CSV table of C-alpha atoms and ligand atoms in Angstrom, one decimal:
chain,number,residue,atom,x,y,z
A,1,MET,CA,0.0,0.0,0.0
A,2,LYS,CA,1.3,3.5,-0.9
A,3,ARG,CA,2.6,5.7,1.9
A,4,ILE,CA,1.5,9.3,1.7
A,5,LEU,CA,2.6,12.3,3.8
A,6,MET,CA,-0.2,14.9,4.2
A,7,ILE,CA,1.2,18.3,4.9
A,8,ALA,CA,-1.4,20.8,6.1
A,9,THR,CA,-0.9,24.5,5.7
A,10,GLY,CA,-4.4,26.0,6.3
A,11,GLY,CA,-6.9,27.6,3.9
A,12,THR,CA,-10.7,27.5,3.7
A,13,ILE,CA,-10.6,23.7,3.8
A,14,ALA,CA,-9.4,23.9,7.4
A,15,SER,CA,-11.4,27.0,8.4
A,16,ARG,CA,-14.2,27.6,10.9
A,17,PRO,CA,-16.1,30.8,11.5
A,18,SER,CA,-14.7,33.1,14.2
A,19,ALA,CA,-15.7,36.5,15.5
A,20,ASN,CA,-13.4,38.0,12.9
A,21,GLY,CA,-14.5,35.9,9.9
A,22,LEU,CA,-13.3,32.5,8.6
A,23,THR,CA,-9.9,31.4,9.9
A,24,PRO,CA,-8.0,28.1,9.6
A,25,GLN,CA,-8.6,26.1,12.8
A,26,LEU,CA,-8.8,22.4,11.9
A,27,GLY,CA,-5.6,20.4,12.1
A,28,ALA,CA,-4.3,17.9,9.6
A,29,ALA,CA,-5.5,14.9,11.6
A,30,GLU,CA,-9.0,16.3,11.8
A,31,LEU,CA,-9.1,16.8,8.0
A,32,LEU,CA,-7.8,13.3,7.4
A,33,ALA,CA,-10.6,11.9,9.7
A,34,MET,CA,-13.2,13.3,7.2
A,35,VAL,CA,-12.0,11.0,4.4
A,36,PRO,CA,-11.9,7.6,6.0
A,37,GLY,CA,-12.4,5.9,2.6
A,38,ILE,CA,-8.8,6.6,1.5
A,39,ALA,CA,-7.5,3.9,4.0
A,40,ALA,CA,-8.5,1.4,1.3
A,41,PHE,CA,-5.7,2.5,-1.0
A,42,CYS,CA,-3.1,4.4,1.0
A,43,ARG,CA,-1.5,4.8,4.4
A,44,VAL,CA,-1.2,8.4,5.5
A,45,GLU,CA,0.8,10.2,8.1
A,46,THR,CA,0.1,13.9,8.8
A,47,LEU,CA,2.3,16.9,9.4
A,48,GLN,CA,1.0,20.4,10.3
A,49,LEU,CA,3.5,22.8,8.8
A,50,MET,CA,1.5,26.0,9.4
A,51,ASN,CA,-2.2,26.9,9.7
A,52,ILE,CA,-2.7,30.1,7.7
A,53,ASP,CA,-5.0,31.8,5.3
A,54,SER,CA,-3.1,31.5,2.0
A,55,THR,CA,-3.2,35.3,1.6
A,56,ASN,CA,-0.4,35.2,4.1
A,57,MET,CA,1.8,32.8,2.1
A,58,SER,CA,5.3,34.0,1.6
A,59,GLN,CA,8.6,32.9,0.0
A,60,ASP,CA,9.7,31.8,3.4
A,61,CYS,CA,6.6,29.5,3.6
A,62,TRP,CA,7.4,28.1,0.1
A,63,LEU,CA,11.0,27.3,1.2
A,64,ARG,CA,9.7,25.6,4.4
A,65,LEU,CA,7.3,23.5,2.3
A,66,ALA,CA,10.0,22.5,-0.1
A,67,ALA,CA,12.4,21.7,2.7
A,68,CYS,CA,9.7,19.6,4.4
A,69,ILE,CA,9.1,17.6,1.3
A,70,GLU,CA,12.9,17.2,0.8
A,71,GLU,CA,13.3,16.0,4.4
A,72,HIS,CA,10.6,13.3,4.0
A,73,TYR,CA,11.1,12.5,0.3
A,74,ALA,CA,12.7,9.1,0.7
A,75,GLN,CA,10.2,7.8,3.3
A,76,TYR,CA,7.0,8.4,1.2
A,77,ASP,CA,5.6,7.5,-2.2
A,78,GLY,CA,3.7,10.7,-2.6
A,79,PHE,CA,2.6,14.0,-0.9
A,80,VAL,CA,-0.7,15.8,-0.4
A,81,VAL,CA,-0.4,19.5,0.6
A,82,THR,CA,-3.6,21.1,1.8
A,83,HIS,CA,-3.6,24.8,1.1
A,84,GLY,CA,-5.9,27.9,0.7
A,85,THR,CA,-7.1,28.4,-2.8
A,86,ASP,CA,-6.2,32.1,-3.1
A,87,THR,CA,-2.5,31.7,-3.7
A,88,MET,CA,-2.4,27.9,-4.4
A,89,ALA,CA,-1.4,28.5,-8.0
A,90,TYR,CA,1.6,30.6,-6.9
A,91,THR,CA,2.7,27.9,-4.4
A,92,ALA,CA,2.3,25.1,-7.0
A,93,ALA,CA,4.5,27.1,-9.5
A,94,ALA,CA,7.0,27.9,-6.8
A,95,LEU,CA,7.3,24.2,-5.8
A,96,SER,CA,7.7,23.3,-9.4
A,97,TYR,CA,10.9,25.3,-9.5
A,98,LEU,CA,12.1,24.4,-6.0
A,99,ILE,CA,11.6,20.7,-6.5
A,100,GLN,CA,12.6,19.7,-10.1
A,101,GLY,CA,12.6,16.2,-11.6
A,102,SER,CA,10.4,14.6,-8.8
A,103,THR,CA,9.5,11.1,-9.7
A,104,LYS,CA,6.9,11.2,-6.9
A,105,PRO,CA,3.5,12.9,-7.0
A,106,ILE,CA,3.2,16.2,-5.0
A,107,MET,CA,-0.5,17.1,-5.0
A,108,LEU,CA,-1.9,20.4,-3.7
A,109,THR,CA,-5.5,20.7,-2.9
A,110,GLY,CA,-8.0,22.8,-0.9
A,111,SER,CA,-11.6,23.8,-1.2
A,112,GLN,CA,-14.0,26.7,-1.8
A,113,ARG,CA,-16.1,25.6,1.2
A,114,SER,CA,-14.9,24.5,4.6
A,115,ILE,CA,-14.8,20.7,5.2
A,116,TRP,CA,-17.3,20.7,8.1
A,117,LEU,CA,-20.1,22.2,5.8
A,118,GLN,CA,-22.6,19.9,4.3
A,119,ASP,CA,-22.2,21.2,0.7
A,120,THR,CA,-18.5,21.3,0.8
A,121,ASP,CA,-16.2,20.4,-2.0
A,122,ALA,CA,-13.4,19.6,0.5
A,123,ARG,CA,-14.0,15.9,1.0
A,124,MET,CA,-14.1,15.1,-2.7
A,125,ASN,CA,-11.0,17.3,-3.4
A,126,LEU,CA,-9.1,15.7,-0.5
A,127,GLN,CA,-10.0,12.2,-1.5
A,128,ASP,CA,-9.1,12.9,-5.2
A,129,ALA,CA,-5.7,14.4,-4.1
A,130,PHE,CA,-4.9,11.2,-2.2
A,131,ARG,CA,-5.9,9.1,-5.1
A,132,ALA,CA,-3.6,11.1,-7.4
A,133,ALA,CA,-0.8,11.1,-4.8
A,134,ALA,CA,-0.9,7.3,-4.8
A,135,ASP,CA,-0.6,7.1,-8.5
A,136,SER,CA,3.1,6.9,-9.5
A,137,SER,CA,2.3,7.8,-13.1
A,138,LEU,CA,1.7,11.4,-12.0
A,139,PRO,CA,5.2,12.5,-11.0
A,140,GLY,CA,5.8,16.2,-10.1
A,141,VAL,CA,3.7,19.1,-8.7
A,142,PHE,CA,0.0,19.4,-9.5
A,143,ILE,CA,-3.2,21.0,-8.2
A,144,VAL,CA,-6.0,18.5,-7.7
A,145,PHE,CA,-9.3,20.4,-7.7
A,146,ASP,CA,-12.9,19.7,-8.9
A,147,GLY,CA,-11.9,16.5,-10.5
A,148,LYS,CA,-9.0,17.9,-12.5
A,149,VAL,CA,-5.3,17.3,-12.1
A,150,ILE,CA,-3.5,20.5,-13.3
A,151,CYS,CA,0.2,20.9,-13.9
A,152,GLY,CA,1.7,23.1,-11.2
A,153,THR,CA,3.1,25.7,-13.6
A,154,ARG,CA,-0.1,26.0,-15.5
A,155,ALA,CA,-2.8,26.5,-12.9
A,156,ARG,CA,-4.8,29.7,-12.3
A,157,LYS,CA,-7.6,30.5,-9.9
A,158,MET,CA,-10.4,31.7,-12.2
A,159,ARG,CA,-13.4,31.8,-10.0
A,160,THR,CA,-13.7,33.2,-6.5
A,161,LYS,CA,-16.8,31.2,-5.4
A,162,SER,CA,-17.7,28.3,-7.7
A,163,MET,CA,-16.3,24.8,-7.1
A,164,ASN,CA,-14.5,24.7,-10.5
A,165,ALA,CA,-12.1,27.4,-9.2
A,166,PHE,CA,-9.0,26.4,-11.2
A,167,SER,CA,-8.2,26.1,-14.8
A,168,SER,CA,-5.2,24.8,-16.7
A,169,ILE,CA,-3.9,27.7,-18.8
A,170,ASP,CA,-2.8,26.8,-22.4
A,171,TRP,CA,-1.9,23.3,-21.4
A,172,PRO,CA,-4.0,20.1,-21.1
A,173,GLU,CA,-4.9,18.7,-17.7
A,174,ALA,CA,-2.8,15.8,-16.7
A,175,ALA,CA,-5.7,13.7,-15.6
A,176,LEU,CA,-9.4,13.8,-14.5
A,177,LEU,CA,-10.9,12.1,-11.5
A,178,ARG,CA,-14.4,10.6,-11.8
A,179,GLU,CA,-16.0,8.7,-8.9
A,180,GLY,CA,-12.6,7.9,-7.4
A,181,ARG,CA,-11.1,6.7,-10.7
A,182,ILE,CA,-8.3,8.4,-12.5
A,183,LEU,CA,-8.5,9.0,-16.2
A,184,HIS,CA,-5.0,9.9,-17.5
A,185,LEU,CA,-4.9,12.4,-20.3
A,186,MET,CA,-1.2,13.2,-20.5
A,187,LYS,CA,1.9,11.0,-20.3
A,188,ASP,CA,4.8,12.8,-18.8
A,189,GLU,CA,7.8,12.3,-21.1
A,190,GLU,CA,10.1,14.7,-19.2
A,191,LYS,CA,12.5,13.0,-17.0
A,192,GLY,CA,15.1,15.2,-15.3
A,193,HIS,CA,17.1,14.4,-12.3
A,194,LEU,CA,15.7,15.2,-8.8
A,195,GLN,CA,16.9,18.5,-7.5
A,196,PHE,CA,15.8,20.5,-4.5
A,197,TYR,CA,16.6,24.3,-4.4
A,198,ARG,CA,16.8,26.2,-1.1
A,199,LYS,CA,16.7,29.8,-2.0
A,200,LEU,CA,14.4,32.4,-3.6
A,201,ASN,CA,14.9,36.0,-4.5
A,202,LYS,CA,11.7,37.8,-3.6
A,203,ASN,CA,12.5,41.1,-5.2
A,204,VAL,CA,10.3,40.7,-8.2
A,205,PHE,CA,7.7,43.3,-9.1
A,206,VAL,CA,4.6,43.0,-11.4
A,207,LEU,CA,3.4,46.1,-13.1
A,208,ARG,CA,0.0,46.0,-14.9
A,209,LEU,CA,-0.1,48.5,-17.7
A,210,ILE,CA,-3.1,50.8,-18.1
A,211,PRO,CA,-3.5,53.1,-21.1
A,212,GLY,CA,-1.6,56.4,-20.5
A,213,MET,CA,0.6,55.1,-17.7
A,214,ASP,CA,3.5,57.4,-16.8
A,215,PRO,CA,6.8,55.5,-17.4
A,216,ALA,CA,8.5,57.6,-14.7
A,217,ILE,CA,7.5,54.8,-12.3
A,218,LEU,CA,10.0,52.4,-14.0
A,219,PRO,CA,13.3,53.9,-12.7
A,220,LYS,CA,11.8,54.3,-9.2
A,221,LEU,CA,10.9,50.6,-9.1
A,222,ALA,CA,14.5,49.7,-10.2
A,223,CYS,CA,15.8,51.0,-6.9
A,224,HIS,CA,13.9,48.3,-5.0
A,225,TYR,CA,13.5,45.3,-7.3
A,226,ASP,CA,15.8,42.9,-9.1
A,227,ALA,CA,13.3,41.9,-11.8
A,228,LEU,CA,10.2,43.5,-13.4
A,229,VAL,CA,7.3,41.8,-15.0
A,230,ILE,CA,5.1,44.1,-17.2
A,231,GLU,CA,1.6,42.8,-17.8
A,232,SER,CA,1.1,44.4,-21.2
A,233,PHE,CA,-1.8,44.4,-23.6
A,234,GLY,CA,-2.7,41.8,-26.3
A,235,VAL,CA,0.3,39.9,-27.7
A,236,GLY,CA,2.5,42.4,-26.0
A,237,GLY,CA,4.2,45.8,-26.6
A,238,LEU,CA,5.3,48.9,-24.7
A,239,PRO,CA,3.7,52.3,-25.3
A,240,CYS,CA,5.4,55.3,-26.8
A,241,TYR,CA,3.5,58.5,-26.1
A,242,GLU,CA,4.6,61.9,-27.5
A,243,ASN,CA,7.2,62.7,-24.8
A,244,GLU,CA,7.0,59.7,-22.6
A,245,ASN,CA,8.9,56.7,-23.8
A,246,PHE,CA,8.7,53.4,-21.9
A,247,LEU,CA,11.8,52.1,-23.8
A,248,SER,CA,14.1,54.8,-22.5
A,249,ALA,CA,12.6,54.6,-19.0
A,250,LEU,CA,13.5,50.9,-19.0
A,251,LYS,CA,17.2,51.6,-19.6
A,252,VAL,CA,17.9,51.8,-15.8
A,253,TRP,CA,16.8,48.2,-15.6
A,254,THR,CA,18.5,46.9,-18.7
A,255,ASP,CA,21.8,48.8,-18.0
A,256,ALA,CA,21.9,47.2,-14.5
A,257,GLY,CA,21.4,43.7,-16.0
A,258,LYS,CA,18.1,43.3,-14.3
A,259,PRO,CA,15.6,41.2,-16.3
A,260,VAL,CA,12.3,42.8,-17.6
A,261,VAL,CA,9.7,40.3,-18.7
A,262,ILE,CA,6.8,41.3,-20.9
A,263,THR,CA,3.7,39.3,-20.5
A,264,THR,CA,0.0,39.9,-21.3
A,265,GLN,CA,-3.1,40.7,-19.3
A,266,VAL,CA,-5.1,38.4,-21.7
A,267,PRO,CA,-5.7,35.1,-19.9
A,268,HIS,CA,-5.0,32.8,-22.8
A,269,GLU,CA,-2.5,32.2,-25.6
A,270,GLY,CA,0.4,34.3,-24.3
A,271,SER,CA,2.6,37.0,-25.7
A,272,ASP,CA,4.3,37.4,-29.1
A,273,LEU,CA,6.4,40.5,-29.3
A,274,GLY,CA,7.3,39.8,-32.9
A,275,VAL,CA,3.9,40.9,-34.3
A,276,TYR,CA,3.6,44.7,-33.8
A,277,GLU,CA,6.1,47.6,-33.9
A,278,VAL,CA,5.3,48.3,-30.3
A,279,GLY,CA,6.4,44.8,-29.4
A,280,LEU,CA,9.4,44.4,-31.7
A,281,ARG,CA,11.0,47.6,-30.4
A,282,ALA,CA,10.7,46.3,-26.9
A,283,ALA,CA,12.0,42.8,-27.8
A,284,GLU,CA,15.1,44.3,-29.3
A,285,LEU,CA,16.3,45.8,-25.9
A,286,PRO,CA,18.9,43.6,-24.3
A,287,GLY,CA,17.6,42.1,-21.1
A,288,VAL,CA,13.9,42.2,-22.2
A,289,LEU,CA,12.4,38.7,-22.2
A,290,GLN,CA,8.8,37.6,-22.9
A,291,ALA,CA,6.6,35.2,-21.2
A,292,TYR,CA,5.0,33.5,-24.2
A,293,THR,CA,2.3,31.2,-22.7
A,294,MET,CA,3.9,31.1,-19.2
A,295,THR,CA,1.4,32.0,-16.5
A,296,ILE,CA,2.0,35.1,-14.4
A,297,GLU,CA,2.4,32.7,-11.4
A,298,ALA,CA,5.0,30.8,-13.2
A,299,VAL,CA,6.9,33.9,-14.5
A,300,VAL,CA,7.1,35.4,-11.0
A,301,THR,CA,8.2,32.3,-9.2
A,302,LYS,CA,10.6,31.3,-12.0
A,303,LEU,CA,12.3,34.7,-11.7
A,304,MET,CA,12.5,34.3,-7.9
A,305,TRP,CA,14.1,30.9,-8.3
A,306,LEU,CA,16.5,31.8,-11.1
A,307,LEU,CA,17.6,35.1,-9.5
A,308,ALA,CA,18.6,33.1,-6.5
A,309,CYS,CA,20.7,30.9,-8.7
A,310,THR,CA,22.5,33.6,-10.8
A,311,GLY,CA,22.8,37.4,-11.4
A,312,GLU,CA,24.5,37.0,-14.8
A,313,PRO,CA,22.3,38.3,-17.6
A,314,ASP,CA,23.1,35.5,-20.2
A,315,GLU,CA,22.4,32.8,-17.6
A,316,ILE,CA,19.2,34.6,-16.5
A,317,ARG,CA,18.1,34.5,-20.1
A,318,ARG,CA,19.1,30.8,-20.6
A,319,LEU,CA,17.3,29.7,-17.4
A,320,PHE,CA,14.2,31.8,-18.1
A,321,TYR,CA,13.7,30.2,-21.5
A,322,GLN,CA,14.5,26.7,-20.3
A,323,PRO,CA,11.2,24.8,-20.1
A,324,ILE,CA,10.7,23.5,-16.6
A,325,ALA,CA,7.7,21.3,-15.6
A,326,HIS,CA,5.8,22.3,-18.9
A,327,ASP,CA,5.9,26.0,-18.0
A,328,LEU,CA,6.9,26.9,-21.6
A,329,LEU,CA,6.2,25.1,-24.8
A,330,ARG,CA,9.4,23.8,-26.4
A,331,PHE,CA,8.8,25.7,-29.7
A,332,GLU,CA,8.6,28.9,-27.7
A,333,GLU,CA,12.3,28.9,-26.8
A,334,PRO,CA,13.8,31.7,-28.8
A,335,GLU,CA,16.9,30.9,-31.0
A,336,ASN,CA,20.1,32.6,-29.8
B,1,LIG,N1,-8.8,32.8,1.8
B,1,LIG,C1,-8.7,31.4,1.7
B,1,LIG,C2,-7.3,31.0,1.5
B,1,LIG,O1,-6.7,31.1,0.4
B,1,LIG,C3,-9.5,31.0,0.5
B,1,LIG,C4,-9.6,29.5,0.2
B,1,LIG,O2,-8.9,28.7,0.8
B,1,LIG,O3,-10.5,29.1,-0.6
B,1,LIG,O4,-6.6,30.6,2.4
């Protein structure tokens, strides 16, 4: 029988009402007791790593989570991480960079409604997560939610209230779960070697463009941050107003060797800076990268991971465009 470690971190799944609103209060063992049926296919041990609303997740929490999985990696066949839904996609992406080449399933799950409520999605999600964590043909980091197994670098929370909260962005789901059975949709061909990373650089800023934005903000941000992600419009481009030029304002970043990544506010199909003049001009600046179909969660956490590995611009570029855990399609890698 498969041995699974359940690591609880909090979230709605573990919440109860308090005088100040819902807060995580249930412990890992209490959650596990709600899904007795899983004893038929796996043996579970529990570990309460933290008990927080995932709004309070931080880089430090991600490092603790990855370190906890590293410490117990050899003793278990798979891992289930219970987590709030609000930042679960960021945590899944961060773990995909901090734990590369895992041959074991690492399944994140949570719920939109607390586990003690009658109409909760928590029991099904938890049961499904254990089912997936006990399936050795699903190696790596995934989110299991509403019957879907979504690649950790491709998940996005799309709904604040409905049970089908998560979608897989521009990448097929790895599997579906129906009545306790797994239907595999994707075979993972990528086999790297197992590597845990223990550092992140949290100095990454995301700037969402609005029409008419003053580029004077760009040099100011460069004083505090090591990487900038610009959520641009459509397939991507940077504005050039009469006297206000984003490209010259970005020089502080590019001269300092700090990466600037252009992505899009549009949820699907990613960037392509090669289409319009406003995009091509930006793409020609050294140090400017583009996200293609990488999600914002993946872009941000990949930068945090790679900036902790290197500060060298060529290496930053190489690592950014190296596909990891299906974050980037192979044909999107630019030729050098
Ligand atoms: N605020 C909660 C959290 O992210 C929401 C949830 O879990 O659904 O922890």
